XYZ file of C-alpha atoms in Angstrom:
582
model
C 90.190 -118.571 -99.106
C 87.063 -116.594 -99.881
C 85.700 -117.431 -103.409
C 86.027 -114.697 -105.980
C 83.554 -116.476 -108.258
C 81.460 -113.805 -109.880
C 77.891 -114.619 -110.957
C 76.263 -111.991 -113.008
C 72.611 -112.394 -112.444
C 71.976 -108.809 -113.058
C 71.611 -109.031 -116.865
C 71.560 -105.954 -119.002
C 68.538 -105.845 -121.376
C 71.118 -105.107 -124.103
C 71.182 -107.716 -126.663
C 71.077 -112.584 -127.505
C 72.655 -115.698 -132.012
C 75.942 -118.378 -132.451
C 78.263 -119.242 -129.767
C 77.456 -117.079 -125.927
C 76.665 -119.674 -123.372
C 76.334 -121.947 -126.149
C 77.393 -125.446 -125.041
C 77.024 -128.265 -122.782
C 74.638 -129.862 -120.438
C 72.427 -132.223 -122.300
C 72.923 -130.840 -125.780
C 75.407 -129.967 -128.366
C 75.874 -126.420 -129.568
C 76.760 -124.411 -132.555
C 78.774 -121.277 -132.000
C 76.994 -118.251 -130.647
C 75.141 -116.857 -133.559
C 76.844 -113.681 -134.479
C 79.734 -114.519 -132.127
C 81.668 -116.459 -134.822
C 80.880 -113.598 -137.191
C 81.873 -110.976 -134.677
C 78.512 -109.140 -135.151
C 77.767 -108.389 -131.546
C 76.765 -105.293 -129.631
C 74.473 -102.473 -129.215
C 75.860 -98.940 -128.877
C 73.289 -97.467 -126.530
C 72.879 -99.439 -123.255
C 69.391 -99.806 -121.834
C 68.773 -100.154 -117.932
C 69.505 -103.305 -116.083
C 66.923 -105.716 -115.066
C 67.163 -108.616 -112.576
C 66.269 -112.076 -113.878
C 67.327 -114.247 -111.021
C 64.934 -116.837 -109.568
C 65.240 -119.483 -106.837
C 66.512 -121.870 -109.492
C 69.460 -119.552 -110.395
C 72.615 -118.737 -108.421
C 75.991 -119.814 -107.158
C 75.672 -122.690 -104.698
C 79.056 -122.841 -103.026
C 80.937 -126.048 -102.039
C 79.973 -127.157 -98.507
C 82.753 -129.522 -97.596
C 86.174 -129.084 -99.254
C 87.573 -131.849 -97.098
C 85.861 -134.285 -99.360
C 87.780 -133.009 -102.453
C 89.588 -136.070 -103.886
C 93.310 -136.155 -104.111
C 93.208 -136.705 -107.860
C 92.179 -132.998 -108.071
C 94.171 -131.514 -105.096
C 97.407 -133.177 -106.257
C 97.329 -131.104 -109.477
C 98.979 -127.932 -108.325
C 99.338 -126.036 -111.531
C 96.812 -127.614 -113.945
C 93.091 -127.000 -114.504
C 91.309 -129.851 -116.325
C 88.058 -128.707 -118.111
C 85.563 -131.296 -119.346
C 84.116 -130.499 -122.917
C 82.600 -131.971 -125.986
C 85.441 -132.915 -128.332
C 86.555 -129.855 -130.319
C 86.854 -130.323 -134.090
C 90.259 -128.824 -134.144
C 89.553 -125.643 -136.102
C 91.787 -123.393 -134.001
C 91.304 -120.219 -135.980
C 88.352 -118.024 -134.981
C 87.683 -116.981 -138.661
C 86.845 -120.596 -139.572
C 85.470 -122.309 -136.458
C 81.936 -123.724 -136.660
C 81.493 -125.003 -133.128
C 81.262 -123.588 -129.624
C 83.939 -126.064 -128.436
C 86.504 -124.812 -130.827
C 85.402 -121.229 -129.908
C 86.355 -121.746 -126.322
C 89.860 -122.775 -127.237
C 90.158 -119.878 -129.692
C 89.237 -117.417 -127.097
C 92.313 -118.497 -125.159
C 94.617 -118.239 -128.206
C 93.530 -115.034 -129.930
C 92.676 -111.475 -128.992
C 90.758 -108.642 -130.658
C 90.441 -104.786 -130.063
C 87.333 -105.348 -127.903
C 86.192 -108.021 -125.392
C 82.886 -108.937 -123.922
C 81.757 -107.986 -120.340
C 79.458 -110.019 -118.191
C 76.449 -107.954 -119.085
C 76.822 -108.334 -122.797
C 78.549 -104.786 -123.394
C 81.985 -104.569 -124.919
C 85.196 -102.814 -123.553
C 88.525 -102.110 -125.163
C 90.886 -105.141 -124.979
C 93.833 -104.802 -127.421
C 92.651 -101.391 -128.244
C 94.087 -98.338 -126.422
C 91.337 -96.221 -127.816
C 88.370 -96.415 -130.295
C 87.085 -93.262 -132.011
C 84.065 -92.969 -134.161
C 83.365 -90.133 -136.524
C 80.287 -88.009 -136.064
C 78.567 -89.484 -139.149
C 79.312 -93.017 -137.914
C 81.222 -93.919 -141.043
C 84.831 -93.865 -139.916
C 86.248 -96.063 -136.995
C 89.845 -95.370 -135.802
C 91.378 -98.133 -133.522
C 94.602 -97.572 -131.731
C 96.449 -100.694 -130.550
C 98.011 -100.903 -127.164
C 101.872 -100.516 -127.376
C 104.084 -103.571 -126.775
C 101.700 -106.412 -127.541
C 103.478 -109.487 -128.986
C 102.555 -112.774 -130.471
C 103.530 -115.877 -128.610
C 106.507 -116.332 -130.924
C 107.852 -112.951 -129.771
C 106.885 -111.022 -132.899
C 105.419 -107.610 -132.342
C 101.699 -107.163 -133.088
C 100.723 -104.373 -135.593
C 97.480 -103.291 -137.054
C 98.537 -104.860 -140.343
C 97.654 -108.164 -138.811
C 94.092 -106.827 -138.127
C 94.045 -105.690 -141.798
C 95.230 -109.193 -142.889
C 92.302 -110.739 -141.055
C 89.855 -108.429 -142.887
C 91.460 -109.476 -146.251
C 90.979 -113.176 -145.383
C 87.253 -112.578 -144.433
C 86.715 -110.680 -147.577
C 88.321 -113.221 -149.836
C 86.006 -114.839 -152.252
C 87.285 -118.271 -151.343
C 86.524 -117.734 -147.607
C 83.992 -120.416 -146.481
C 83.784 -119.706 -142.760
C 80.542 -118.497 -141.022
C 81.208 -114.842 -140.893
C 79.463 -112.371 -143.256
C 81.738 -109.367 -143.493
C 80.235 -108.058 -146.748
C 77.143 -107.215 -144.761
C 79.063 -104.620 -142.815
C 79.801 -102.562 -146.028
C 83.466 -101.814 -145.480
C 84.353 -99.505 -148.344
C 86.182 -101.444 -150.940
C 85.348 -104.783 -149.411
C 83.031 -105.842 -152.259
C 85.761 -104.923 -154.862
C 88.351 -107.045 -152.933
C 85.826 -110.006 -152.787
C 85.217 -109.642 -156.560
C 89.038 -109.566 -157.255
C 88.842 -106.011 -158.739
C 91.349 -104.729 -156.248
C 94.096 -106.275 -154.182
C 93.401 -103.832 -151.283
C 90.346 -102.839 -149.248
C 90.209 -99.198 -149.961
C 88.296 -98.359 -146.775
C 91.094 -99.653 -144.671
C 93.756 -97.067 -143.951
C 96.996 -97.913 -142.037
C 97.950 -94.717 -140.190
C 100.922 -96.266 -138.451
C 101.859 -99.728 -136.863
C 99.416 -99.062 -133.980
C 96.640 -97.083 -135.683
C 94.014 -98.167 -138.381
C 91.075 -96.400 -139.729
C 88.246 -98.355 -141.302
C 85.462 -96.556 -143.391
C 82.173 -98.002 -144.022
C 79.500 -96.974 -146.561
C 76.523 -97.328 -144.187
C 75.893 -96.933 -140.506
C 74.677 -99.901 -138.541
C 74.170 -100.426 -134.788
C 76.839 -103.135 -134.765
C 79.693 -101.862 -136.836
C 82.023 -100.811 -134.026
C 81.787 -104.009 -132.189
C 81.864 -106.121 -135.303
C 85.136 -104.510 -136.186
C 86.296 -104.587 -132.561
C 85.781 -108.302 -132.541
C 87.915 -109.269 -135.576
C 90.792 -111.342 -134.172
C 94.299 -110.418 -134.947
C 96.001 -112.964 -137.331
C 99.847 -112.577 -137.626
C 100.474 -111.841 -141.318
C 104.144 -113.009 -141.025
C 102.664 -116.488 -140.211
C 99.311 -116.929 -141.785
C 100.029 -114.837 -144.734
C 103.376 -116.279 -145.765
C 101.841 -118.237 -148.675
C 98.419 -116.538 -148.882
C 97.314 -115.312 -152.286
C 94.095 -113.510 -152.923
C 91.455 -115.939 -154.098
C 92.798 -118.869 -152.053
C 92.518 -119.118 -148.246
C 93.584 -122.764 -148.120
C 97.076 -121.911 -146.934
C 95.527 -120.035 -144.016
C 93.266 -122.910 -143.169
C 96.206 -125.339 -143.369
C 97.415 -123.822 -140.058
C 94.147 -124.473 -138.148
C 95.792 -127.056 -135.862
C 98.992 -124.940 -135.405
C 97.622 -121.683 -134.239
C 99.703 -118.517 -133.470
C 98.030 -115.638 -131.585
C 98.599 -113.148 -128.758
C 96.334 -114.969 -126.284
C 96.465 -116.037 -122.647
C 97.489 -119.533 -123.561
C 99.662 -121.431 -126.209
C 98.409 -124.662 -127.684
C 100.886 -127.387 -126.995
C 98.981 -130.546 -128.238
C 95.696 -131.662 -129.740
C 94.521 -135.284 -129.632
C 91.164 -135.460 -131.537
C 88.460 -137.042 -129.403
C 90.672 -136.956 -126.367
C 92.129 -133.659 -125.218
C 93.633 -130.268 -125.917
C 96.568 -129.096 -123.849
C 97.568 -125.458 -123.389
C 100.367 -123.719 -121.501
C 100.287 -120.153 -120.088
C 101.670 -117.338 -122.223
C 104.117 -115.796 -119.865
C 104.245 -112.503 -121.871
C 100.542 -112.087 -122.145
C 99.876 -108.426 -122.390
C 97.225 -108.309 -119.573
C 99.316 -110.324 -117.183
C 100.800 -113.835 -117.019
C 97.924 -116.409 -116.303
C 97.925 -117.671 -112.752
C 97.201 -121.164 -113.762
C 100.198 -122.594 -115.661
C 98.445 -125.487 -117.669
C 94.959 -126.025 -118.902
C 93.629 -129.250 -120.349
C 90.337 -129.649 -122.079
C 89.312 -133.330 -121.765
C 86.695 -134.829 -123.847
C 83.570 -136.004 -121.916
C 79.974 -137.007 -122.578
C 76.797 -136.708 -120.548
C 77.495 -140.327 -119.646
C 80.932 -139.724 -118.148
C 81.257 -136.183 -116.896
C 79.448 -136.639 -113.552
C 81.731 -139.621 -112.620
C 84.776 -137.585 -113.780
C 83.829 -134.584 -111.665
C 83.226 -136.830 -108.605
C 86.680 -138.652 -109.023
C 88.503 -135.311 -109.567
C 89.628 -136.356 -113.105
C 88.167 -133.092 -114.299
C 87.852 -129.795 -112.415
C 84.774 -128.252 -114.203
C 82.234 -129.110 -116.923
C 78.823 -127.990 -118.028
C 76.150 -130.272 -116.764
C 72.486 -130.854 -117.570
C 70.618 -128.735 -115.026
C 67.929 -131.006 -113.720
C 66.753 -131.644 -110.128
C 68.594 -135.058 -109.932
C 71.904 -133.658 -111.145
C 71.843 -130.570 -109.102
C 71.066 -132.700 -105.846
C 73.690 -135.206 -106.667
C 76.437 -132.611 -107.290
C 75.552 -130.628 -104.126
C 75.919 -133.900 -102.096
C 79.506 -134.309 -103.160
C 80.319 -131.242 -101.065
C 83.415 -130.030 -102.865
C 81.704 -128.533 -105.917
C 80.524 -125.041 -106.742
C 77.458 -125.022 -108.888
C 76.773 -122.035 -110.933
C 73.281 -121.971 -112.391
C 72.033 -119.208 -114.751
C 69.616 -118.775 -117.783
C 71.075 -119.961 -120.962
C 71.624 -117.311 -123.713
C 70.539 -119.736 -126.282
C 67.871 -122.309 -127.277
C 67.520 -125.979 -128.411
C 65.791 -126.585 -131.658
C 65.031 -129.365 -134.233
C 66.130 -128.149 -137.665
C 64.574 -129.225 -140.979
C 65.932 -129.185 -144.399
C 64.065 -126.560 -146.517
C 65.615 -127.944 -149.751
C 63.528 -131.017 -149.227
C 59.964 -130.533 -150.854
C 58.170 -132.103 -147.874
C 59.235 -129.235 -145.565
C 58.507 -126.418 -148.075
C 54.911 -126.105 -147.186
C 54.322 -123.924 -144.047
C 51.095 -126.009 -143.252
C 53.402 -129.051 -142.963
C 55.919 -127.284 -140.715
C 53.090 -125.992 -138.523
C 51.658 -129.516 -138.393
C 55.107 -130.847 -137.292
C 55.198 -128.433 -134.309
C 51.564 -128.872 -133.324
C 52.018 -132.570 -133.470
C 55.077 -132.827 -131.223
C 54.599 -132.688 -127.398
C 57.410 -130.341 -126.647
C 56.333 -129.625 -123.226
C 56.549 -133.317 -122.300
C 60.060 -133.577 -123.832
C 61.257 -130.493 -121.991
C 59.676 -131.525 -118.605
C 61.376 -135.034 -119.014
C 64.771 -133.643 -119.386
C 64.926 -130.336 -117.395
C 61.877 -130.323 -115.102
C 61.558 -126.791 -113.683
C 64.903 -125.658 -115.195
C 63.728 -124.999 -118.792
C 60.818 -123.461 -120.646
C 59.219 -124.163 -124.034
C 59.884 -121.270 -126.399
C 58.273 -120.099 -129.650
C 60.760 -117.505 -130.859
C 64.538 -117.926 -131.336
C 65.408 -115.436 -128.626
C 66.304 -115.569 -124.914
C 63.986 -114.143 -122.454
C 66.957 -112.177 -121.018
C 67.252 -110.116 -124.264
C 65.964 -106.649 -124.805
C 64.560 -107.955 -128.203
C 62.390 -110.707 -126.558
C 58.720 -110.434 -127.284
C 55.636 -112.624 -126.657
C 53.202 -110.233 -128.196
C 51.224 -111.896 -131.052
C 53.166 -115.122 -130.738
C 51.375 -118.390 -131.241
C 52.319 -120.885 -128.585
C 51.728 -124.090 -130.707
C 50.694 -126.141 -127.891
C 50.331 -129.827 -128.535
C 47.220 -130.459 -130.650
C 47.427 -133.700 -132.556
C 44.095 -133.224 -134.351
C 44.960 -129.766 -135.557
C 48.239 -131.274 -136.871
C 46.337 -134.090 -138.702
C 43.970 -131.412 -140.219
C 46.889 -129.306 -141.450
C 48.559 -132.275 -143.154
C 45.263 -133.067 -144.825
C 45.066 -129.534 -146.073
C 48.594 -129.871 -147.446
C 47.689 -132.936 -149.494
C 49.260 -135.572 -147.378
C 46.829 -138.474 -147.197
C 46.945 -141.543 -144.954
C 47.834 -144.711 -146.938
C 46.796 -148.245 -146.249
C 49.808 -148.810 -144.003
C 48.987 -145.810 -141.883
C 51.760 -143.705 -143.336
C 50.794 -140.414 -145.151
C 51.889 -140.002 -148.833
C 51.725 -137.348 -151.505
C 52.478 -137.660 -155.222
C 53.808 -141.166 -154.577
C 56.122 -140.254 -151.731
C 55.786 -141.661 -148.337
C 56.163 -139.169 -145.470
C 59.301 -140.487 -143.910
C 61.755 -138.277 -141.817
C 65.465 -139.248 -141.240
C 66.302 -137.713 -137.876
C 69.778 -137.217 -136.560
C 70.845 -136.552 -132.988
C 73.914 -136.833 -130.808
C 74.586 -139.976 -129.074
C 74.531 -140.225 -125.202
C 72.427 -137.040 -125.115
C 69.548 -136.872 -122.641
C 67.646 -134.337 -124.831
C 67.819 -136.713 -127.863
C 66.986 -139.678 -125.637
C 63.797 -137.789 -124.716
C 62.955 -136.547 -128.098
C 63.183 -139.866 -129.928
C 60.424 -141.951 -128.138
C 57.970 -138.932 -127.859
C 58.588 -137.778 -131.471
C 58.219 -141.350 -132.817
C 55.045 -141.986 -131.011
C 53.456 -138.554 -131.812
C 54.443 -138.573 -135.488
C 53.336 -142.304 -135.960
C 49.849 -141.045 -134.884
C 50.124 -138.367 -137.472
C 51.041 -140.991 -140.174
C 54.746 -139.919 -140.332
C 57.539 -142.583 -140.289
C 60.646 -141.524 -138.141
C 63.938 -143.243 -138.905
C 66.559 -142.065 -136.372
C 70.264 -142.227 -136.065
C 72.648 -141.019 -133.312
C 76.136 -139.752 -134.199
C 78.767 -137.606 -132.511
C 78.359 -133.752 -132.735
C 81.021 -133.251 -135.403
C 79.469 -135.814 -137.714
C 76.179 -134.045 -137.471
C 77.846 -130.774 -138.261
C 79.391 -132.402 -141.375
C 75.936 -133.791 -142.490
C 74.366 -130.293 -142.201
C 77.275 -128.616 -143.927
C 76.699 -131.059 -146.819
C 72.923 -130.561 -146.730
C 72.701 -134.401 -146.207
C 69.804 -134.330 -143.664
C 66.000 -134.276 -143.107
C 65.807 -133.180 -139.428
C 68.391 -132.907 -136.638
C 68.610 -131.689 -133.068
C 71.129 -129.034 -132.049
C 71.355 -125.811 -130.098
C 72.313 -122.237 -130.885
C 74.116 -120.073 -128.481
C 73.145 -116.323 -128.815
C 75.103 -113.245 -128.976
C 74.029 -110.074 -127.121
C 72.539 -108.491 -130.175
C 69.633 -110.139 -132.062
C 71.275 -109.594 -135.444
C 71.901 -113.065 -136.911
C 72.335 -114.863 -140.281
C 70.758 -118.165 -139.025
C 67.409 -117.572 -140.929
C 68.573 -115.102 -143.529
C 68.305 -116.209 -147.145
C 71.859 -117.392 -147.994
C 73.019 -116.454 -144.488
C 76.386 -117.834 -143.422
C 74.870 -119.708 -140.570
C 71.700 -120.725 -142.246
C 72.084 -124.561 -141.978
C 68.368 -124.937 -142.797
C 68.460 -123.216 -146.275
C 65.507 -121.244 -145.086
C 64.264 -118.330 -146.997
C 61.748 -115.610 -146.256
C 62.018 -112.205 -148.019
C 59.737 -110.436 -145.474
C 61.970 -111.655 -142.586
C 65.133 -110.706 -144.533
C 63.816 -107.152 -144.965
C 63.069 -106.730 -141.204
C 66.493 -107.989 -140.248
C 68.140 -105.407 -142.539
C 66.060 -102.664 -140.978
C 66.857 -103.864 -137.459
C 70.601 -103.742 -138.197
C 70.510 -100.223 -139.748
C 68.298 -98.703 -137.148
C 70.173 -96.992 -134.268
C 67.292 -96.180 -131.941
C 66.807 -99.030 -129.469
C 63.102 -98.704 -129.059
C 62.571 -98.761 -132.854
C 64.897 -101.795 -132.997
C 62.655 -103.610 -130.473
C 59.608 -102.973 -132.730
C 61.364 -104.236 -135.764
C 62.722 -107.378 -134.170
C 59.256 -108.137 -132.560
C 57.905 -108.105 -136.246
C 60.706 -110.374 -137.400
C 60.020 -112.866 -134.580
C 56.309 -112.734 -135.401
C 57.066 -113.553 -139.055
C 59.215 -116.591 -137.950
C 56.613 -117.775 -135.499
C 54.031 -117.833 -138.344
C 56.225 -119.449 -140.914
C 58.040 -122.054 -138.682
C 61.611 -122.401 -140.147
C 62.404 -124.953 -137.365
C 60.889 -126.558 -134.322
C 61.876 -124.455 -131.495
C 62.247 -126.481 -128.247
C 63.343 -124.616 -125.080
C 65.400 -122.063 -123.199
C 67.041 -123.927 -120.383
C 69.392 -123.010 -117.651
C 73.135 -123.503 -117.888
C 74.966 -125.193 -115.063
C 78.701 -125.358 -114.443
C 79.840 -127.656 -111.752
C 83.420 -126.501 -110.718
C 85.732 -127.811 -108.068
C 85.901 -125.571 -105.159
C 89.620 -125.223 -105.440
C 89.186 -123.043 -108.544
C 88.779 -119.377 -107.717
C 88.284 -116.227 -109.742
C 86.201 -117.465 -112.640
C 83.678 -115.122 -114.182
C 80.776 -116.756 -116.009
C 77.543 -115.208 -117.090
C 74.887 -115.846 -119.806
C 77.018 -113.652 -122.138
C 80.525 -114.218 -120.937
C 82.295 -117.601 -121.175
C 84.790 -118.475 -118.483
C 87.704 -118.484 -120.804
C 87.454 -114.850 -121.569
C 89.355 -113.868 -118.476
C 90.683 -117.243 -117.488
C 94.149 -115.702 -116.890
C 92.835 -114.135 -113.635
C 91.643 -117.443 -112.178
C 93.731 -119.358 -109.463
C 93.858 -122.765 -108.065
C 93.636 -122.841 -104.215
C 96.556 -124.781 -102.721
């Protein structure tokens, strides 16, 4: 059977933070920035641009006769390798890309992402925007039901908006920034309704905002429907705990239904036979926990059908030699970074932060892990984005002497033991990275040696991904390695003062102002200019140590047909269309 595996390597210069292709292959990822907050999209689409290189593409299986019986004997089940989900199966509260891929199978919204980063109606029959851009009318497709058989109405969309605007809401979305009329009053408890939301009938809702932004329509279009009869049964304004209590017992309209969750082991789902877009062709899907140490052997044995893999020359060659795997390689819509805690005094001086980046041989680390399949970056943006710029961007190439000089200027002097100190404090950094991670394995020896030469003591620990998330949530860290997946639009809260996704507790009023301007500007060319200034500001101030944009790689058993994966679109978005070749 001819493969229908779509690889979108013609990428629209439309949008990247957050997830987005935000997981896998040699690193652990946070949700696509903006994606978990449903803040994606640009209303005016710029022209397409090809970004494919000889290192990108779909390399099809060459010998399906080598396919192991472990895989071919599974006639109705797809097994997907993944980093262990945390079990937050509610898209309003998720904080990892691995929960997000499950939630995309369980819940739907008015709009869905396309391969090029644009958006199209999904649950919406129509979307109308008023001439002044302040009123958005969404009409729901008729006949959609939840997996318990209950009809979907726009009241469930409104209920999700109420949860997001509740003062006790502690997820990563930032709905107040979208200025829905009456949203602040609901948040403050001054009203028990959001005055800007008007239910016209069971299938029609109008949302009024108080200011126009380039993102409002698709922010609203991305709000997942939460059935009020289920999640709202015990909800009272000011307390979302009853909603969160159902995180491991989700109910949605989605392609699949959760049947079991074994933390650290697997998530099992079964097809929703009444899915509004058509019954999924694959009856069962299992997400099985893997690591970089185990996934290649599990692919080879047929224990799993697909997984993201570290894209380096050795892995690509080894996977191709197996013969029965398709290998899909494309530019990652995201970046790896080393975060630092800006609440710690030692990281509050920009000279120190500049020293830390000048004094780390990032190019050596990236080369060691990815070879030709990654590039060192200096702004938190994908090169595929319309917002990318390299104008007036300092490259911070490795310069140990410059780093020493900056630390001297910042008042950190070398003590008798070779470790710098200031005001009686030794310059020690506690670094956290995920275990069995080739990026962390490359970072640690190089960082330790480089920083020792600078006079900085590194104390490292390796943990699982969810443990690192917990540490950053509590602010219990000095530095850590992680990755952000990016949304099509550059709007993001990752570096905003008080931003919902600002794990670093970074603050820069000049950057904050530019990001506000960028969101409110509707002209694409003007937005480009604004975001270029925002990235230049970050490049000068160094909120974190940006490491690389790599290539993503999916190794997929050749028996799987019909997947659609791009830098912007996860394979789960339209998994219901995929088939297993018998």
